[in-house]
GROMACS .gro file of C-alpha atoms in nm:
model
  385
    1UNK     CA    1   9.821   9.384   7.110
    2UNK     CA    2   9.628   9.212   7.423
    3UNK     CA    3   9.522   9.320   7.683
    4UNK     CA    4   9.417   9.205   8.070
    5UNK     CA    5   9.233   9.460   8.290
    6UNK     CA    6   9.215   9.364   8.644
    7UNK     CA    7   8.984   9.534   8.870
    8UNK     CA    8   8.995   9.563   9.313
    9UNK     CA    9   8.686   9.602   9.499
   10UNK     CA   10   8.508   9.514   9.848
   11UNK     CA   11   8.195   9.303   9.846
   12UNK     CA   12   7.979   9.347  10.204
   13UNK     CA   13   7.970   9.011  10.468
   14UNK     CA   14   7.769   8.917  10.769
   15UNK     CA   15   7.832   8.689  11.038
   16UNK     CA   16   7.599   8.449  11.206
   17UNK     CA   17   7.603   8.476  11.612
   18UNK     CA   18   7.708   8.182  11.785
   19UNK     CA   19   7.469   7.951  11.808
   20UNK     CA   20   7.514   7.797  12.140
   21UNK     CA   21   7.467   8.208  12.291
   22UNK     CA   22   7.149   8.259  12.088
   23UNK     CA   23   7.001   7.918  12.177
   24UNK     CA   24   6.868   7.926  11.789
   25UNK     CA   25   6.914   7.655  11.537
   26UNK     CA   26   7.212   7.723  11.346
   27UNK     CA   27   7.021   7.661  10.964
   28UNK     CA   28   6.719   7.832  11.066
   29UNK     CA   29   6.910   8.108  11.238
   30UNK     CA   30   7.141   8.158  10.886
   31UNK     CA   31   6.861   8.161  10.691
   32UNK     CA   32   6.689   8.464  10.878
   33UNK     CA   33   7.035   8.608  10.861
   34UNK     CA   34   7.014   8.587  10.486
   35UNK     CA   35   6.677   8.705  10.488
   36UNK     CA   36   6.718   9.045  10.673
   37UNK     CA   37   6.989   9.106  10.450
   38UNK     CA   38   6.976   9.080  10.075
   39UNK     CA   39   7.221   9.057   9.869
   40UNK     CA   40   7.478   9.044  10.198
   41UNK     CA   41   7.721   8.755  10.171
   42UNK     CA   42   7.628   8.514  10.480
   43UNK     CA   43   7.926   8.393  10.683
   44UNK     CA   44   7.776   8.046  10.899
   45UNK     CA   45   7.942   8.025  11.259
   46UNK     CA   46   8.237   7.871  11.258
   47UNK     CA   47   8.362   7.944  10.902
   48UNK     CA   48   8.601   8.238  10.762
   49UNK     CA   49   8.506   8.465  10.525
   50UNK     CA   50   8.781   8.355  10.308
   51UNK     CA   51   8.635   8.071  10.194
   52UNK     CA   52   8.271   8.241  10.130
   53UNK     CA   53   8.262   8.565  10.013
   54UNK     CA   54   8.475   8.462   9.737
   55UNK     CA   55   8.316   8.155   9.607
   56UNK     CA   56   7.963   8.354   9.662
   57UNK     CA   57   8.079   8.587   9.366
   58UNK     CA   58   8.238   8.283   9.113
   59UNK     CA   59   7.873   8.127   9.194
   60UNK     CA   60   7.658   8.412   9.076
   61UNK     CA   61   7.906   8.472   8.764
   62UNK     CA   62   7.896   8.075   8.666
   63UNK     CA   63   7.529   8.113   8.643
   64UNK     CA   64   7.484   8.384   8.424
   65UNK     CA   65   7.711   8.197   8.137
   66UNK     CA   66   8.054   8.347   8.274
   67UNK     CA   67   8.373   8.064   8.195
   68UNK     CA   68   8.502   8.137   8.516
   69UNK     CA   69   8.773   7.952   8.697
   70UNK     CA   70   8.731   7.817   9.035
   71UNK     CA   71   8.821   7.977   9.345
   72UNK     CA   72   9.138   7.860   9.433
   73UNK     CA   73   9.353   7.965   9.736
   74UNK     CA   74   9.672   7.931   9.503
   75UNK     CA   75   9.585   8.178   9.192
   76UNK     CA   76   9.924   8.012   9.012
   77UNK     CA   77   9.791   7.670   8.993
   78UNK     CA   78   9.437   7.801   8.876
   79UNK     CA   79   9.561   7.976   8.548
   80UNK     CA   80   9.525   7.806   8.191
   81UNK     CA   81   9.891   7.822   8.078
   82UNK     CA   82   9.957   7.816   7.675
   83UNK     CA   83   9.894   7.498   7.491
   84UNK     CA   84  10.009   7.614   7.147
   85UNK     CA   85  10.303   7.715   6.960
   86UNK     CA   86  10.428   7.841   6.660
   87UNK     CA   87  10.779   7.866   6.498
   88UNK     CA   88  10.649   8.235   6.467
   89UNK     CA   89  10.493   8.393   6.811
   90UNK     CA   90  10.359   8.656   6.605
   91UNK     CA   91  10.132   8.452   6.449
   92UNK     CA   92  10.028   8.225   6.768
   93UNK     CA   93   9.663   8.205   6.878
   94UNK     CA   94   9.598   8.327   7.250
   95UNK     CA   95   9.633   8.024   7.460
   96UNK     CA   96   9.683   8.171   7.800
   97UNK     CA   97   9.428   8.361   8.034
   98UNK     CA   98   9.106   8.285   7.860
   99UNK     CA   99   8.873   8.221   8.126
  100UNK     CA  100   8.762   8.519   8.427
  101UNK     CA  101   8.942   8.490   8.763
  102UNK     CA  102   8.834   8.618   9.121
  103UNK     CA  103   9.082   8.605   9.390
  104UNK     CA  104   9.159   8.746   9.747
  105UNK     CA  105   9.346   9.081   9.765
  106UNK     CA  106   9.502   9.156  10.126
  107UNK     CA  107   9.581   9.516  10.034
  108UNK     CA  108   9.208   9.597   9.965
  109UNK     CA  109   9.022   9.645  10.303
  110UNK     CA  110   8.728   9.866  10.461
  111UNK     CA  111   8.804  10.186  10.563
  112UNK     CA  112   8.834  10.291  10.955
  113UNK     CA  113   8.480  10.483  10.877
  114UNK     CA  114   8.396  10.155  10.758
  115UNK     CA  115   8.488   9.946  11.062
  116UNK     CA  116   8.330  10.211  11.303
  117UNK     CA  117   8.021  10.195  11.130
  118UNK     CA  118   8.005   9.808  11.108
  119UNK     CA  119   8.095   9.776  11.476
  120UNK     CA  120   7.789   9.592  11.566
  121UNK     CA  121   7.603   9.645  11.897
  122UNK     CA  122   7.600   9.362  12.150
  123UNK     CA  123   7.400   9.043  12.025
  124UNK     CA  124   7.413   9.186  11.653
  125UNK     CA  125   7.605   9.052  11.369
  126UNK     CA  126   7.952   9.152  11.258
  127UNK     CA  127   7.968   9.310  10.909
  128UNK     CA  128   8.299   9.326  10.727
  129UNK     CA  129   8.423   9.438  10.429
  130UNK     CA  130   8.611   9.159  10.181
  131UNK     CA  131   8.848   9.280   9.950
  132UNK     CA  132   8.896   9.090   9.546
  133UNK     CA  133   9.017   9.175   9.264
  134UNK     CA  134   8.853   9.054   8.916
  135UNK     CA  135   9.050   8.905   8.646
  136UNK     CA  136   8.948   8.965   8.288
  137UNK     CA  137   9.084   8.683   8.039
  138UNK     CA  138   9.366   8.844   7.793
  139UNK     CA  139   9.190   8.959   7.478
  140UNK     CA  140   9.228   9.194   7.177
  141UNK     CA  141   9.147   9.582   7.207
  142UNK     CA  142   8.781   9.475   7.072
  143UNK     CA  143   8.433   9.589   7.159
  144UNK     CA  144   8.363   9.318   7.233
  145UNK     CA  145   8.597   9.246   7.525
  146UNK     CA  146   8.485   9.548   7.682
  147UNK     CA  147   8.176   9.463   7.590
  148UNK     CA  148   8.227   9.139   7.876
  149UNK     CA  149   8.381   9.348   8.134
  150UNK     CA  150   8.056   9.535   8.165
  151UNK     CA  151   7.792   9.259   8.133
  152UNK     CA  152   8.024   9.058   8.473
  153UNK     CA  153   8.015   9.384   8.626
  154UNK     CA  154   7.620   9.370   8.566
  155UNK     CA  155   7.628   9.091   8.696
  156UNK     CA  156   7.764   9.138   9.017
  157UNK     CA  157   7.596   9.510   9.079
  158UNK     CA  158   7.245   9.335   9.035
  159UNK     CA  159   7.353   9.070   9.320
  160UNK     CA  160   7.577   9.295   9.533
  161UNK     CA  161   7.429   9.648   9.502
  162UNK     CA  162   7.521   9.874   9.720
  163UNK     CA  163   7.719   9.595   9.877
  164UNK     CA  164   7.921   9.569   9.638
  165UNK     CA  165   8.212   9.908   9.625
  166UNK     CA  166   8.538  10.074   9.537
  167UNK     CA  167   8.725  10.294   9.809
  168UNK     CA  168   9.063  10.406   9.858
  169UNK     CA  169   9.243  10.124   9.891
  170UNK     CA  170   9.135   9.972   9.520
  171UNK     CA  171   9.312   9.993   9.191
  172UNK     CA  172   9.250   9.903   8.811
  173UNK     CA  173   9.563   9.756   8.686
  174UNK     CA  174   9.548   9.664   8.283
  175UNK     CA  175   9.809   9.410   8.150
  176UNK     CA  176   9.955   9.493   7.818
  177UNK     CA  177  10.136   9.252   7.594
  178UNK     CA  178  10.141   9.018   7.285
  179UNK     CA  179   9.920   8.747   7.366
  180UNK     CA  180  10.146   8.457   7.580
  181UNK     CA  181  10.453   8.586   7.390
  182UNK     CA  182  10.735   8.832   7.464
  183UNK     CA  183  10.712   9.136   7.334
  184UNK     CA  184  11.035   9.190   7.151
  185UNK     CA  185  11.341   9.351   7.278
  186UNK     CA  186  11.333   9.645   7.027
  187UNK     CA  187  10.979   9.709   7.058
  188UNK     CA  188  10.950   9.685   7.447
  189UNK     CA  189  11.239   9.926   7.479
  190UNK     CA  190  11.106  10.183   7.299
  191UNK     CA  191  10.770  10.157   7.526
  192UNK     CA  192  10.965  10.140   7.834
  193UNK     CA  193  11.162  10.500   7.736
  194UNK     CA  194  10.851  10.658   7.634
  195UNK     CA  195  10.657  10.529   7.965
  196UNK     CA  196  10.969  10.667   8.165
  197UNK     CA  197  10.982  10.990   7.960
  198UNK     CA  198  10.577  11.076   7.939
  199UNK     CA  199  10.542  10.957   8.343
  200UNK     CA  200  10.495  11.353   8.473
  201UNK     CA  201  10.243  11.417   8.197
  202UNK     CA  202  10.031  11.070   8.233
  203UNK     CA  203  10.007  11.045   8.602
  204UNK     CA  204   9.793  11.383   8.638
  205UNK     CA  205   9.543  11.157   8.483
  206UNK     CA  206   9.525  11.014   8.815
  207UNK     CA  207   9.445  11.140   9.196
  208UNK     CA  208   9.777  11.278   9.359
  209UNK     CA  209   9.724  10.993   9.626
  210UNK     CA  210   9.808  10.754   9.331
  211UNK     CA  211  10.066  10.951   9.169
  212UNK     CA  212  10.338  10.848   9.386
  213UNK     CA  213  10.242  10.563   9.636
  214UNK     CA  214  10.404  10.231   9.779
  215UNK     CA  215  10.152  10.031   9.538
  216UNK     CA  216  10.256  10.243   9.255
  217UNK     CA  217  10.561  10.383   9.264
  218UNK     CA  218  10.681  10.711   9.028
  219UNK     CA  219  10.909  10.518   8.768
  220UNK     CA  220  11.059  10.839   8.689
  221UNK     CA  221  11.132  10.926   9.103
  222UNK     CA  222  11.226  10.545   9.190
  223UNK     CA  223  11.362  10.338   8.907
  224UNK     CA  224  11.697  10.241   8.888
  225UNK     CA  225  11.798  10.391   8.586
  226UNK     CA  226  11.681  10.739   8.759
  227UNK     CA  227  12.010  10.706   9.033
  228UNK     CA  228  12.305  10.571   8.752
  229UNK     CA  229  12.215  10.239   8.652
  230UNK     CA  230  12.347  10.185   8.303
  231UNK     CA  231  12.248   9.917   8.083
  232UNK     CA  232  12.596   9.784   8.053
  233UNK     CA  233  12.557   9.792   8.493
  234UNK     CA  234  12.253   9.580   8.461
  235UNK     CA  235  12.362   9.343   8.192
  236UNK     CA  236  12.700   9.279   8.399
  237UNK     CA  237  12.471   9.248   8.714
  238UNK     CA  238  12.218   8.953   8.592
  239UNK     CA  239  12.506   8.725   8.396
  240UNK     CA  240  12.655   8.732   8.747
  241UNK     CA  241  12.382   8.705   8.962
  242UNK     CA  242  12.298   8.336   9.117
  243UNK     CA  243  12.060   8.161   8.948
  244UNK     CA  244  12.097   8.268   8.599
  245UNK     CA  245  11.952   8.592   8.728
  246UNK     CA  246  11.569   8.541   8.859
  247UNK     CA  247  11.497   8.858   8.899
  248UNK     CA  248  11.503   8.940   9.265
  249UNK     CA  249  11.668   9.256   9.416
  250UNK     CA  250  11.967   9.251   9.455
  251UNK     CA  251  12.086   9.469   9.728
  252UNK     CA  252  12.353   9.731   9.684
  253UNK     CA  253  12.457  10.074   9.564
  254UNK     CA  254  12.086  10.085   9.385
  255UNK     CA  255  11.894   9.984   9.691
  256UNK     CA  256  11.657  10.282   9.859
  257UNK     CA  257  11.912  10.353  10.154
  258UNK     CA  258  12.157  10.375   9.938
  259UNK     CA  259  12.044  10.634   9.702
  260UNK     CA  260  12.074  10.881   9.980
  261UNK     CA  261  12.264  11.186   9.899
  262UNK     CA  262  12.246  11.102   9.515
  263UNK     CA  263  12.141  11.320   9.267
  264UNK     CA  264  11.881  11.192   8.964
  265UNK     CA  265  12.078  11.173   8.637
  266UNK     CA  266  11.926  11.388   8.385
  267UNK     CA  267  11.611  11.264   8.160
  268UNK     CA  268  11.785  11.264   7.848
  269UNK     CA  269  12.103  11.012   7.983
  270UNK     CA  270  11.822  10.776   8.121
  271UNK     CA  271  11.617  10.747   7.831
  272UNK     CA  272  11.899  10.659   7.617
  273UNK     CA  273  12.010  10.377   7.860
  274UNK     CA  274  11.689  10.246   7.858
  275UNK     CA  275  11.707  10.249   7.467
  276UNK     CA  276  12.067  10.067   7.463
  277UNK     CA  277  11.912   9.781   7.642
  278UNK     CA  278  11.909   9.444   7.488
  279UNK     CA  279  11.741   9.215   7.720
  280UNK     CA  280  11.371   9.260   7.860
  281UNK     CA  281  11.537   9.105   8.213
  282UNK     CA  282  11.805   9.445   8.128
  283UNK     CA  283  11.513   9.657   8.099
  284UNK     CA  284  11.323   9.518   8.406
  285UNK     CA  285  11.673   9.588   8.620
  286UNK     CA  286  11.688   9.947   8.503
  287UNK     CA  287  11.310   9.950   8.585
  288UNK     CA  288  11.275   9.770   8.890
  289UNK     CA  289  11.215   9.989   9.272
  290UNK     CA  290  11.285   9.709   9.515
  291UNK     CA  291  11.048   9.414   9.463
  292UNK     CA  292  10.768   9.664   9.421
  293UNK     CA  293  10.608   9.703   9.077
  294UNK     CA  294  10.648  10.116   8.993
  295UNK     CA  295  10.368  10.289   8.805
  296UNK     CA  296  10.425  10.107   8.516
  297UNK     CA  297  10.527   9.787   8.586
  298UNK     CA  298  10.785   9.538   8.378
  299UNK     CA  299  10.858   9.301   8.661
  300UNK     CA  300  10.672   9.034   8.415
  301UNK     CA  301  10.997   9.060   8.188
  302UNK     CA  302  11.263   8.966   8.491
  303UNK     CA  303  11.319   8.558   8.426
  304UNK     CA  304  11.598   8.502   8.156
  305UNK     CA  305  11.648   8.377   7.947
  306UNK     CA  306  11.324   8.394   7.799
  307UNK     CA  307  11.028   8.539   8.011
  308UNK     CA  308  10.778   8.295   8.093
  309UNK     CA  309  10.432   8.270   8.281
  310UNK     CA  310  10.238   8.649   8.160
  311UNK     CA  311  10.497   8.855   7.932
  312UNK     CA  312  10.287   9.159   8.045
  313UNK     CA  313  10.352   9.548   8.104
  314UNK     CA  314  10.154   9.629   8.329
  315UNK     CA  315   9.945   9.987   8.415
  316UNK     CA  316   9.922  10.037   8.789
  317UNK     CA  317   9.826  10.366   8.883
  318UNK     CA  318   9.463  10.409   8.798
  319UNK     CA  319   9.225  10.481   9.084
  320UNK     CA  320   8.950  10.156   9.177
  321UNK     CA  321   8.643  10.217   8.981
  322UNK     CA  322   8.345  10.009   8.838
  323UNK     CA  323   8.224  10.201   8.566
  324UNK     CA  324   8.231   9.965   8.299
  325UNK     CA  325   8.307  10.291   8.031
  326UNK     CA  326   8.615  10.413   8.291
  327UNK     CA  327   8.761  10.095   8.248
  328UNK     CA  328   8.727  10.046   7.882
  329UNK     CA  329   8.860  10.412   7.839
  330UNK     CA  330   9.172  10.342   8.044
  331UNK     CA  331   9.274  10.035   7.900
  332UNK     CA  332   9.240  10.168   7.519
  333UNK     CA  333   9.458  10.457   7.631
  334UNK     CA  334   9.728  10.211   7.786
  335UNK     CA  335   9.702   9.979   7.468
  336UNK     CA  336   9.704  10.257   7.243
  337UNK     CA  337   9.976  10.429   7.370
  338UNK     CA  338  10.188  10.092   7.374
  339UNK     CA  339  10.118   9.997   7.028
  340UNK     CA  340  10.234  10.361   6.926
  341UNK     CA  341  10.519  10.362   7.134
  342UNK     CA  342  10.643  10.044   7.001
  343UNK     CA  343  10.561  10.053   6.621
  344UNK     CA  344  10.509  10.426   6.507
  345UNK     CA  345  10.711  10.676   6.751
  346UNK     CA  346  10.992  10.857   6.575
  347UNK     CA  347  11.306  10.917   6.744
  348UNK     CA  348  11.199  11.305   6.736
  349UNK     CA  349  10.883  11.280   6.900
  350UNK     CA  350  11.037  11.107   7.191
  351UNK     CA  351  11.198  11.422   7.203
  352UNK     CA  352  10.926  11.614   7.202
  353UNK     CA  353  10.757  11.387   7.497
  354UNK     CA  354  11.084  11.451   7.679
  355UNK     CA  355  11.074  11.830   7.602
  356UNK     CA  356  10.745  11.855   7.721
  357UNK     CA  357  10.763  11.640   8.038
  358UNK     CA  358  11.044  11.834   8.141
  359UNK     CA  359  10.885  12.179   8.087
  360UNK     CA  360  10.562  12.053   8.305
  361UNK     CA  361  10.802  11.953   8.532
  362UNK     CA  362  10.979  12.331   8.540
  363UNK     CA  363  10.642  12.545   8.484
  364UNK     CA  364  10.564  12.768   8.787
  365UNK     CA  365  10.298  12.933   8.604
  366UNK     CA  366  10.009  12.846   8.370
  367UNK     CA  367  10.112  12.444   8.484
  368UNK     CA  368   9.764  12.310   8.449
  369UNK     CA  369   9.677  12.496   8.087
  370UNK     CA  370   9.992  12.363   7.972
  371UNK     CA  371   9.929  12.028   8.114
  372UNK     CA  372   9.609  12.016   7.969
  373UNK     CA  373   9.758  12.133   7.605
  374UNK     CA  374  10.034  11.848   7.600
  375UNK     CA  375   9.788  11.592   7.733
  376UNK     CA  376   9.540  11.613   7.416
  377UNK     CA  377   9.811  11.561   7.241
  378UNK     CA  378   9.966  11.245   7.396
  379UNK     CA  379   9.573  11.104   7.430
  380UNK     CA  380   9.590  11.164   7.065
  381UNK     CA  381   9.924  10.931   6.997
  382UNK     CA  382   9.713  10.683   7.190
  383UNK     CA  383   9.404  10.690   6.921
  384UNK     CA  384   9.197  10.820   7.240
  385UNK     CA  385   8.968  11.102   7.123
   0.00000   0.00000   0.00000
């Protein structure tokens, strides 16, 4: 299987003062800006930081050998789409996402310490902090590929330094799928009710601010399976939808307000919904938390009735990092548990996952011993040692 890791950080900016105040000459003035502050992105008066900061990091990456897009305000029009095809998907080459991306990320954004610090003093520049998120291309579960994540990290630490950071508001989100292809019904439904069943057990992997959040949402709190959505409810839903179903809420008895007073059906009745599934758009429905992605995201699989654009599931909830050996950990653990999930699990130890889960979920005592027990375990379906 492929993967796609995506990774949100901040990258430091200055402004120039208005030239006509200082009396100085706008180039010389920038380039004593840049001086007294290496490695700071330079904003000239006048322009935003938009259309800077951004094209400042695709510059440094282009010259150290990096086949990086553009910088394009429309990330849609910027990706390579698939240019081959095969009477057998399974045996297609990657033809989609095989060059880095950098774009703009609104939700990623300096801190209130951060703007009270950068707050400048009359007649001093304004500092900011810009928020982006880094695209890798879609590769194989290789060395190799990991291999590139850290040497365009490199890359951008030696330019950025300190400048260059994580915080609160950043994420690593890692793609999983089959190339540009589908992954099949039967396989994808057996990852989605192992995702749904292990959710307890994997998120205390993460910080609790990221283990139930309105960027990554609990599947197992929120999805629509979780409050009586059967499959046969969702199939019925999307052949009547308008549209041919495209995959936007549709409001009603499973929309948040209306879930009030509801009690969650019961693991084992959700999983096996999930499992009688026979679309991917079917599985998104029973998936789907408004037109939020949850913790483990299938939103890629809505469009019927074939899925096009990035047939991806994608892995939300990890915290923003840019440790290059972080990042290559997580996404081996979200590939490997996929490719278990969808070609080796038995029927029994989906049990087992779900027997587990729900004990965590029960345990008053001894929680985090037992946590810790099951948790080797699942790493260990995953081929993580």
């Amino acid at each position: 299987m492929t993967h796609g890791k995506e990774v949100e950080f901040l990258v430091r900016y200055v402004y120039q003062l208005d030239p006509e105040e200082t009396g100085a000459d706008p180039k010389e003035d920038l380039k004593q800006l840049k001086k007294a502050n290496p490695g700071v992105v330079a904003i000239p008066w006048g322009e935003e930081a938009g259309g800077i900061v951004p094209v400042d990091c695709v510059r440094a990456l282009k010259r150290n050998g990096v086949d990086i897009n553009h910088f394009e305000t429309d990330p849609e029009e910027k990706r390579a789409r698939p240019v081959t095809t095969h009477h057998n998907a399974q045996y297609c080459l990657l033809a989609e996402f095989h060059r880095w991306n950098i774009e703009d990320d609104l939700t990623v954004e300096g801190t209130a310490e951060d703007r009270k610090r950068d707050k400048p003093a009359p007649g001093q520049p304004h500092f900011g902090w810009y928020g982006l998120e880094l695209i890798s291309p879609a590769n194989p579960n290789t060395a190799a590929s990991h291999q590139e994540m850290c040497f365009v990290l490199g890359v951008l630490r030696q330019k950025y330094g300190d400048r260059m950071r994580v915080n609160d508001s950043c994420g690593l989100h890692v793609h999983v799928g089959m190339g540009p292809y589908a992954i099949p019904v039967d396989r994808l439904k057996r990852i989605a009710a192992f995702l749904y069943a292990a959710d307890p057990l994997i998120s205390v992997l993460h910080p609790p601010n990221l283990q139930d959040n309105e960027f990554c949402c609990s599947i197992r709190r929120h999805a629509n399976v979780t409050w009586g959505m059967t499959a046969a409810a969702a199939a019925e839903e999307i052949a009547g939808s308008t549209g041919g179903g495209s995959g936007m809420p549709i409001d009603g008895v499973w929309d948040a307000e209306s879930r009030t007073g509801r009690q969650p059906v019961p693991l084992r009745d959700a999983v096996r919904e999930l499992l009688a599934c026979e679309t991917g758009h079917g599985i998104y429905r029973l998936l789907q938390y408004l037109d939020r992605g949850c913790n483990y995201n299938f939103n890629n699989y809505r469009v019927i009735p074939e899925p096009k654009g990035f047939v991806t599931i994608e892995f939300r909830q990890h915290e923003g990092t840019l440790d290059p050996a972080r990042i290559e950990a997580w996404a081996r653990l979200c590939v490997g548990l996929t490719e278990w999930a969808a070609f080796d699990m038995t029927e029994e130890q989906l049990g087992e996952v779900a027997v587990a889960t729900e004990t965590v979920e029960r345990q008053q005592k001894g929680v985090d011993a037992l946590r810790q027990s099951l948790l080797r375990q699942l790493l260990g379906l995953g081929g993580i040692r």
